[in-house]
PDB file of C-alpha atoms in Angstrom:
ATOM      1  CA  MET Y  64      -8.365  -5.520 -18.878  1.00 42.00           C
ATOM      2  CA  GLU Y  65      -8.031  -8.311 -16.380  1.00 48.00           C
ATOM      3  CA  ALA Y  66     -10.172  -8.500 -13.244  1.00 48.00           C
ATOM      4  CA  GLY Y  67      -8.894  -6.157 -10.593  1.00 49.00           C
ATOM      5  CA  THR Y  68      -7.205  -3.732 -12.995  1.00 56.00           C
ATOM      6  CA  LYS Y  69     -10.108  -1.286 -13.397  1.00 63.00           C
ATOM      7  CA  PRO Y  70     -10.945   1.112 -10.564  1.00 64.00           C
ATOM      8  CA  ASN Y  71     -14.409   0.861  -9.039  1.00 73.00           C
ATOM      9  CA  ARG Y  72     -16.210   4.001 -10.246  1.00 78.00           C
ATOM     10  CA  ARG Y  73     -17.961   4.348  -6.882  1.00 77.00           C
ATOM     11  CA  LEU Y  74     -14.744   4.667  -4.871  1.00 76.00           C
ATOM     12  CA  PRO Y  75     -13.692   8.099  -3.614  1.00 73.00           C
ATOM     13  CA  GLU Y  76     -12.034  10.079  -6.441  1.00 76.00           C
ATOM     14  CA  GLN Y  77      -8.706  10.035  -4.578  1.00 75.00           C
ATOM     15  CA  HIS Y  78      -8.674   6.211  -4.856  1.00 73.00           C
ATOM     16  CA  ARG Y  79      -9.644   6.176  -8.531  1.00 74.00           C
ATOM     17  CA  LYS Y  80      -6.847   8.597  -9.433  1.00 76.00           C
ATOM     18  CA  GLY Y  81      -4.037   7.512  -7.112  1.00 78.00           C
ATOM     19  CA  GLY Y  82      -4.943   3.994  -6.023  1.00 83.00           C
ATOM     20  CA  LEU Y  83      -5.631   2.715  -2.550  1.00 88.00           C
ATOM     21  CA  PRO Y  84      -3.513   4.387   0.124  1.00 91.00           C
ATOM     22  CA  ILE Y  85      -1.709   2.554   2.904  1.00 94.00           C
ATOM     23  CA  GLY Y  86      -4.137   1.704   5.702  1.00 96.00           C
ATOM     24  CA  SER Y  87      -7.037   0.824   3.410  1.00 96.00           C
ATOM     25  CA  VAL Y  88      -9.117  -2.036   4.837  1.00 97.00           C
ATOM     26  CA  GLY Y  89     -11.179  -4.286   2.619  1.00 94.00           C
ATOM     27  CA  ILE Y  90     -12.110  -7.702   1.335  1.00 92.00           C
ATOM     28  CA  LYS Y  91     -10.397  -9.539  -1.518  1.00 87.00           C
ATOM     29  CA  ARG Y  92     -13.278 -10.793  -3.636  1.00 84.00           C
ATOM     30  CA  PRO Y  93     -13.205 -14.106  -5.539  1.00 82.00           C
ATOM     31  CA  ASP Y  94     -13.071 -12.198  -8.861  1.00 81.00           C
ATOM     32  CA  GLY Y  95      -9.785 -10.546  -7.823  1.00 79.00           C
ATOM     33  CA  PHE Y  96     -11.150  -7.095  -6.978  1.00 82.00           C
ATOM     34  CA  PHE Y  97     -10.413  -5.443  -3.633  1.00 86.00           C
ATOM     35  CA  ASP Y  98     -13.684  -4.392  -1.995  1.00 89.00           C
ATOM     36  CA  TYR Y  99     -12.636  -1.195  -0.181  1.00 92.00           C
ATOM     37  CA  LEU Y 100     -14.369  -0.533   3.154  1.00 95.00           C
ATOM     38  CA  PHE Y 101     -12.494   2.195   5.087  1.00 96.00           C
ATOM     39  CA  ASN Y 102      -9.037   3.509   5.921  1.00 96.00           C
ATOM     40  CA  ILE Y 103      -7.476   3.325   9.391  1.00 98.00           C
ATOM     41  CA  CYS Y 104      -4.929   6.100   8.736  1.00 96.00           C
ATOM     42  CA  PHE Y 105      -7.472   8.880   8.192  1.00 95.00           C
ATOM     43  CA  PRO Y 106     -10.195  10.327  10.456  1.00 96.00           C
ATOM     44  CA  LYS Y 107     -13.820   9.350   9.905  1.00 96.00           C
ATOM     45  CA  ASP Y 108     -14.636  12.697   8.247  1.00 95.00           C
ATOM     46  CA  HIS Y 109     -11.838  12.430   5.639  1.00 94.00           C
ATOM     47  CA  PRO Y 110     -13.025  12.012   2.005  1.00 90.00           C
ATOM     48  CA  VAL Y 111     -11.525   8.498   1.773  1.00 90.00           C
ATOM     49  CA  ASN Y 112     -13.953   7.404   4.501  1.00 93.00           C
ATOM     50  CA  THR Y 113     -17.160   8.747   2.942  1.00 89.00           C
ATOM     51  CA  GLY Y 114     -18.693   5.248   3.093  1.00 90.00           C
ATOM     52  CA  GLY Y 115     -18.435   5.265   6.881  1.00 95.00           C
ATOM     53  CA  VAL Y 116     -16.111   3.714   9.432  1.00 97.00           C
ATOM     54  CA  PRO Y 117     -16.447   1.311  12.354  1.00 97.00           C
ATOM     55  CA  GLU Y 118     -17.631   2.798  15.634  1.00 94.00           C
ATOM     56  CA  GLY Y 119     -14.823   4.361  17.655  1.00 94.00           C
ATOM     57  CA  LEU Y 120     -12.308   4.446  14.788  1.00 95.00           C
ATOM     58  CA  LYS Y 121      -9.291   6.534  15.708  1.00 96.00           C
ATOM     59  CA  PRO Y 122      -6.605   6.916  13.028  1.00 97.00           C
ATOM     60  CA  VAL Y 123      -3.417   4.914  13.493  1.00 95.00           C
ATOM     61  CA  ASP Y 124      -0.675   7.184  14.794  1.00 88.00           C
ATOM     62  CA  PHE Y 125       2.536   6.859  12.799  1.00 86.00           C
ATOM     63  CA  SER Y 126       5.194   9.033  11.204  1.00 90.00           C
ATOM     64  CA  GLN Y 127       5.785   9.485   7.477  1.00 88.00           C
ATOM     65  CA  THR Y 128       9.339   8.319   8.225  1.00 93.00           C
ATOM     66  CA  ASP Y 129       7.739   4.873   8.782  1.00 94.00           C
ATOM     67  CA  VAL Y 130       6.883   4.808   5.061  1.00 95.00           C
ATOM     68  CA  SER Y 131       9.474   4.018   2.390  1.00 96.00           C
ATOM     69  CA  GLU Y 132       9.201   4.967  -1.272  1.00 95.00           C
ATOM     70  CA  VAL Y 133      11.484   3.497  -3.931  1.00 95.00           C
ATOM     71  CA  GLU Y 134      11.396   5.040  -7.400  1.00 94.00           C
ATOM     72  CA  PRO Y 135      12.045   3.412  -9.685  1.00 94.00           C
ATOM     73  CA  PHE Y 136      11.404   0.062  -8.036  1.00 96.00           C
ATOM     74  CA  HIS Y 137      11.224  -1.551 -11.472  1.00 95.00           C
ATOM     75  CA  ASP Y 138      13.158   0.199 -14.223  1.00 96.00           C
ATOM     76  CA  PRO Y 139      11.390   1.195 -17.457  1.00 96.00           C
ATOM     77  CA  ASP Y 140      10.722  -1.782 -19.763  1.00 93.00           C
ATOM     78  CA  ALA Y 141      10.933  -4.211 -16.840  1.00 92.00           C
ATOM     79  CA  HIS Y 142       8.781  -7.316 -16.598  1.00 90.00           C
ATOM     80  CA  VAL Y 143       7.611  -9.477 -13.714  1.00 90.00           C
ATOM     81  CA  ALA Y 144       6.854 -13.135 -14.425  1.00 88.00           C
ATOM     82  CA  ASN Y 145       5.308 -16.011 -12.532  1.00 88.00           C
ATOM     83  CA  PRO Y 146       6.785 -18.514 -12.429  1.00 86.00           C
ATOM     84  CA  THR Y 147      10.252 -17.036 -12.765  1.00 85.00           C
ATOM     85  CA  GLY Y 148      12.344 -18.150 -15.696  1.00 80.00           C
ATOM     86  CA  VAL Y 149      10.844 -15.948 -18.411  1.00 81.00           C
ATOM     87  CA  ALA Y 150      13.383 -14.230 -20.641  1.00 81.00           C
ATOM     88  CA  ALA Y 151      12.752 -11.073 -22.654  1.00 80.00           C
ATOM     89  CA  LEU Y 152      13.640 -11.202 -26.347  1.00 79.00           C
ATOM     90  CA  SER Y 153      13.738  -8.269 -28.756  1.00 76.00           C
ATOM     91  CA  ASP Y 154      10.258  -9.121 -30.052  1.00 79.00           C
ATOM     92  CA  GLY Y 155       8.649 -11.061 -27.177  1.00 80.00           C
ATOM     93  CA  PHE Y 156       9.269 -13.438 -24.309  1.00 83.00           C
ATOM     94  CA  VAL Y 157      10.246 -17.065 -23.917  1.00 87.00           C
ATOM     95  CA  SER Y 158       9.512 -19.287 -20.921  1.00 85.00           C
ATOM     96  CA  MET Y 159      10.793 -22.620 -19.693  1.00 86.00           C
ATOM     97  CA  HIS Y 160       7.318 -23.312 -18.238  1.00 87.00           C
ATOM     98  CA  PRO Y 161       4.126 -24.410 -20.035  1.00 89.00           C
ATOM     99  CA  GLU Y 162       1.922 -22.007 -18.027  1.00 91.00           C
ATOM    100  CA  GLY Y 163       2.433 -18.652 -16.401  1.00 89.00           C
ATOM    101  CA  ALA Y 164       1.784 -14.939 -16.472  1.00 90.00           C
ATOM    102  CA  ILE Y 165       3.795 -11.846 -17.201  1.00 91.00           C
ATOM    103  CA  LEU Y 166       3.382  -8.197 -16.277  1.00 92.00           C
ATOM    104  CA  MET Y 167       5.137  -5.699 -18.546  1.00 92.00           C
ATOM    105  CA  LEU Y 168       6.020  -2.278 -17.104  1.00 95.00           C
ATOM    106  CA  PRO Y 169       7.005   0.051 -19.972  1.00 96.00           C
ATOM    107  CA  ASP Y 170       7.370   3.014 -17.600  1.00 97.00           C
ATOM    108  CA  GLY Y 171       8.701   1.028 -14.635  1.00 96.00           C
ATOM    109  CA  SER Y 172       7.090   1.224 -11.198  1.00 96.00           C
ATOM    110  CA  THR Y 173       7.289   2.827  -7.774  1.00 95.00           C
ATOM    111  CA  ARG Y 174       7.008   0.892  -4.502  1.00 96.00           C
ATOM    112  CA  ILE Y 175       5.569   2.427  -1.324  1.00 96.00           C
ATOM    113  CA  ASP Y 176       5.674   0.363   1.896  1.00 97.00           C
ATOM    114  CA  PHE Y 177       4.709   0.867   5.518  1.00 96.00           C
ATOM    115  CA  GLU Y 178       7.777  -0.393   7.361  1.00 95.00           C
ATOM    116  CA  LYS Y 179       6.228  -1.026  10.794  1.00 92.00           C
ATOM    117  CA  GLU Y 180       3.560  -3.628   9.981  1.00 92.00           C
ATOM    118  CA  LYS Y 181       3.484  -4.645  13.656  1.00 94.00           C
ATOM    119  CA  ILE Y 182       1.670  -1.359  14.417  1.00 95.00           C
ATOM    120  CA  PHE Y 183      -1.138  -2.335  12.004  1.00 96.00           C
ATOM    121  CA  ARG Y 184      -1.254  -5.916  13.305  1.00 96.00           C
ATOM    122  CA  GLN Y 185      -1.643  -4.766  16.927  1.00 96.00           C
ATOM    123  CA  TYR Y 186      -4.232  -2.152  15.918  1.00 96.00           C
ATOM    124  CA  ALA Y 187      -6.232  -4.763  13.968  1.00 96.00           C
ATOM    125  CA  THR Y 188      -6.116  -7.217  16.881  1.00 97.00           C
ATOM    126  CA  ARG Y 189      -7.505  -4.580  19.262  1.00 96.00           C
ATOM    127  CA  ASN Y 190     -10.265  -3.514  16.861  1.00 96.00           C
ATOM    128  CA  ALA Y 191     -11.212  -6.627  14.857  1.00 95.00           C
ATOM    129  CA  HIS Y 192     -14.490  -7.192  16.718  1.00 94.00           C
ATOM    130  CA  ARG Y 193     -15.657  -3.641  15.840  1.00 96.00           C
ATOM    131  CA  TRP Y 194     -14.567  -4.049  12.234  1.00 96.00           C
ATOM    132  CA  PHE Y 195     -16.507  -7.283  11.728  1.00 94.00           C
ATOM    133  CA  THR Y 196     -19.594  -5.792  13.419  1.00 94.00           C
ATOM    134  CA  TYR Y 197     -19.336  -2.817  11.051  1.00 95.00           C
ATOM    135  CA  VAL Y 198     -18.868  -5.063   8.000  1.00 94.00           C
ATOM    136  CA  GLU Y 199     -21.997  -7.063   8.869  1.00 92.00           C
ATOM    137  CA  ASP Y 200     -24.296  -4.366  10.255  1.00 93.00           C
ATOM    138  CA  ALA Y 201     -23.403  -1.169   8.391  1.00 94.00           C
ATOM    139  CA  ARG Y 202     -22.044  -2.600   5.133  1.00 93.00           C
ATOM    140  CA  GLY Y 203     -24.324  -5.644   4.833  1.00 90.00           C
ATOM    141  CA  ARG Y 204     -21.587  -8.185   4.185  1.00 88.00           C
ATOM    142  CA  ASP Y 205     -21.734 -11.737   5.512  1.00 83.00           C
ATOM    143  CA  SER Y 206     -18.652 -12.078   7.704  1.00 73.00           C
ATOM    144  CA  GLU Y 207     -18.747 -15.883   7.839  1.00 78.00           C
ATOM    145  CA  ASP Y 208     -15.523 -17.137   6.234  1.00 78.00           C
ATOM    146  CA  LEU Y 209     -14.558 -13.515   5.585  1.00 85.00           C
ATOM    147  CA  SER Y 210     -11.031 -12.161   5.861  1.00 90.00           C
ATOM    148  CA  LEU Y 211     -10.279  -8.463   6.099  1.00 94.00           C
ATOM    149  CA  TYR Y 212      -7.053  -7.139   4.606  1.00 95.00           C
ATOM    150  CA  ILE Y 213      -5.044  -3.995   5.360  1.00 97.00           C
ATOM    151  CA  ILE Y 214      -3.022  -2.449   2.541  1.00 96.00           C
ATOM    152  CA  THR Y 215       0.545  -2.080   3.865  1.00 96.00           C
ATOM    153  CA  GLY Y 216       2.202  -1.231   0.573  1.00 96.00           C
ATOM    154  CA  THR Y 217       1.695  -0.732  -3.131  1.00 93.00           C
ATOM    155  CA  ASP Y 218       3.533  -1.004  -6.405  1.00 93.00           C
ATOM    156  CA  LYS Y 219       2.285   1.624  -8.853  1.00 91.00           C
ATOM    157  CA  SER Y 220       2.878   2.176 -12.532  1.00 92.00           C
ATOM    158  CA  SER Y 221       1.450   4.639 -15.027  1.00 90.00           C
ATOM    159  CA  SER Y 222       1.209   1.923 -17.705  1.00 92.00           C
ATOM    160  CA  PHE Y 223       1.315  -1.851 -17.911  1.00 92.00           C
ATOM    161  CA  GLY Y 224       0.505  -4.873 -20.033  1.00 91.00           C
ATOM    162  CA  VAL Y 225      -0.601  -8.301 -18.833  1.00 91.00           C
ATOM    163  CA  ALA Y 226      -0.373 -11.665 -20.579  1.00 88.00           C
ATOM    164  CA  SER Y 227      -0.937 -15.252 -19.532  1.00 89.00           C
ATOM    165  CA  PHE Y 228       0.148 -18.440 -21.281  1.00 87.00           C
TER     166      PHE Y 228
END
């Protein structure tokens, strides 16, 4: 498997089985993995936050109607290519480009998105200083040149194949 496609065995079981939920905060590592820290949509005593949370964390208040879910987002046997311009043949793919990558989705995919990203942006702006203090002091990460990311949506599939050329 490629970097970033295997779940971290030390994550809460909910993450290993269902992936990272919306509101997950973490660091994108150079090897492509997402280093999960905490989730801003759940209280500090929720199982997804067993590793701790920044001081004063209060869950973001939003409605489930602010979340969209499209299934299927990609139909079965779909593929996603970068760069675009890859055509599927009966026994493979052909590209007009000398280099690229392709993701095959035999079972298709589902997309889940938080529609009001401004709520997360404002929440992060108000709390960033606490988050970086937590990352350095409680989690032992060096916050110099560090960017924190909030998961605002996911594409999920029960099966996939990856190729690069």
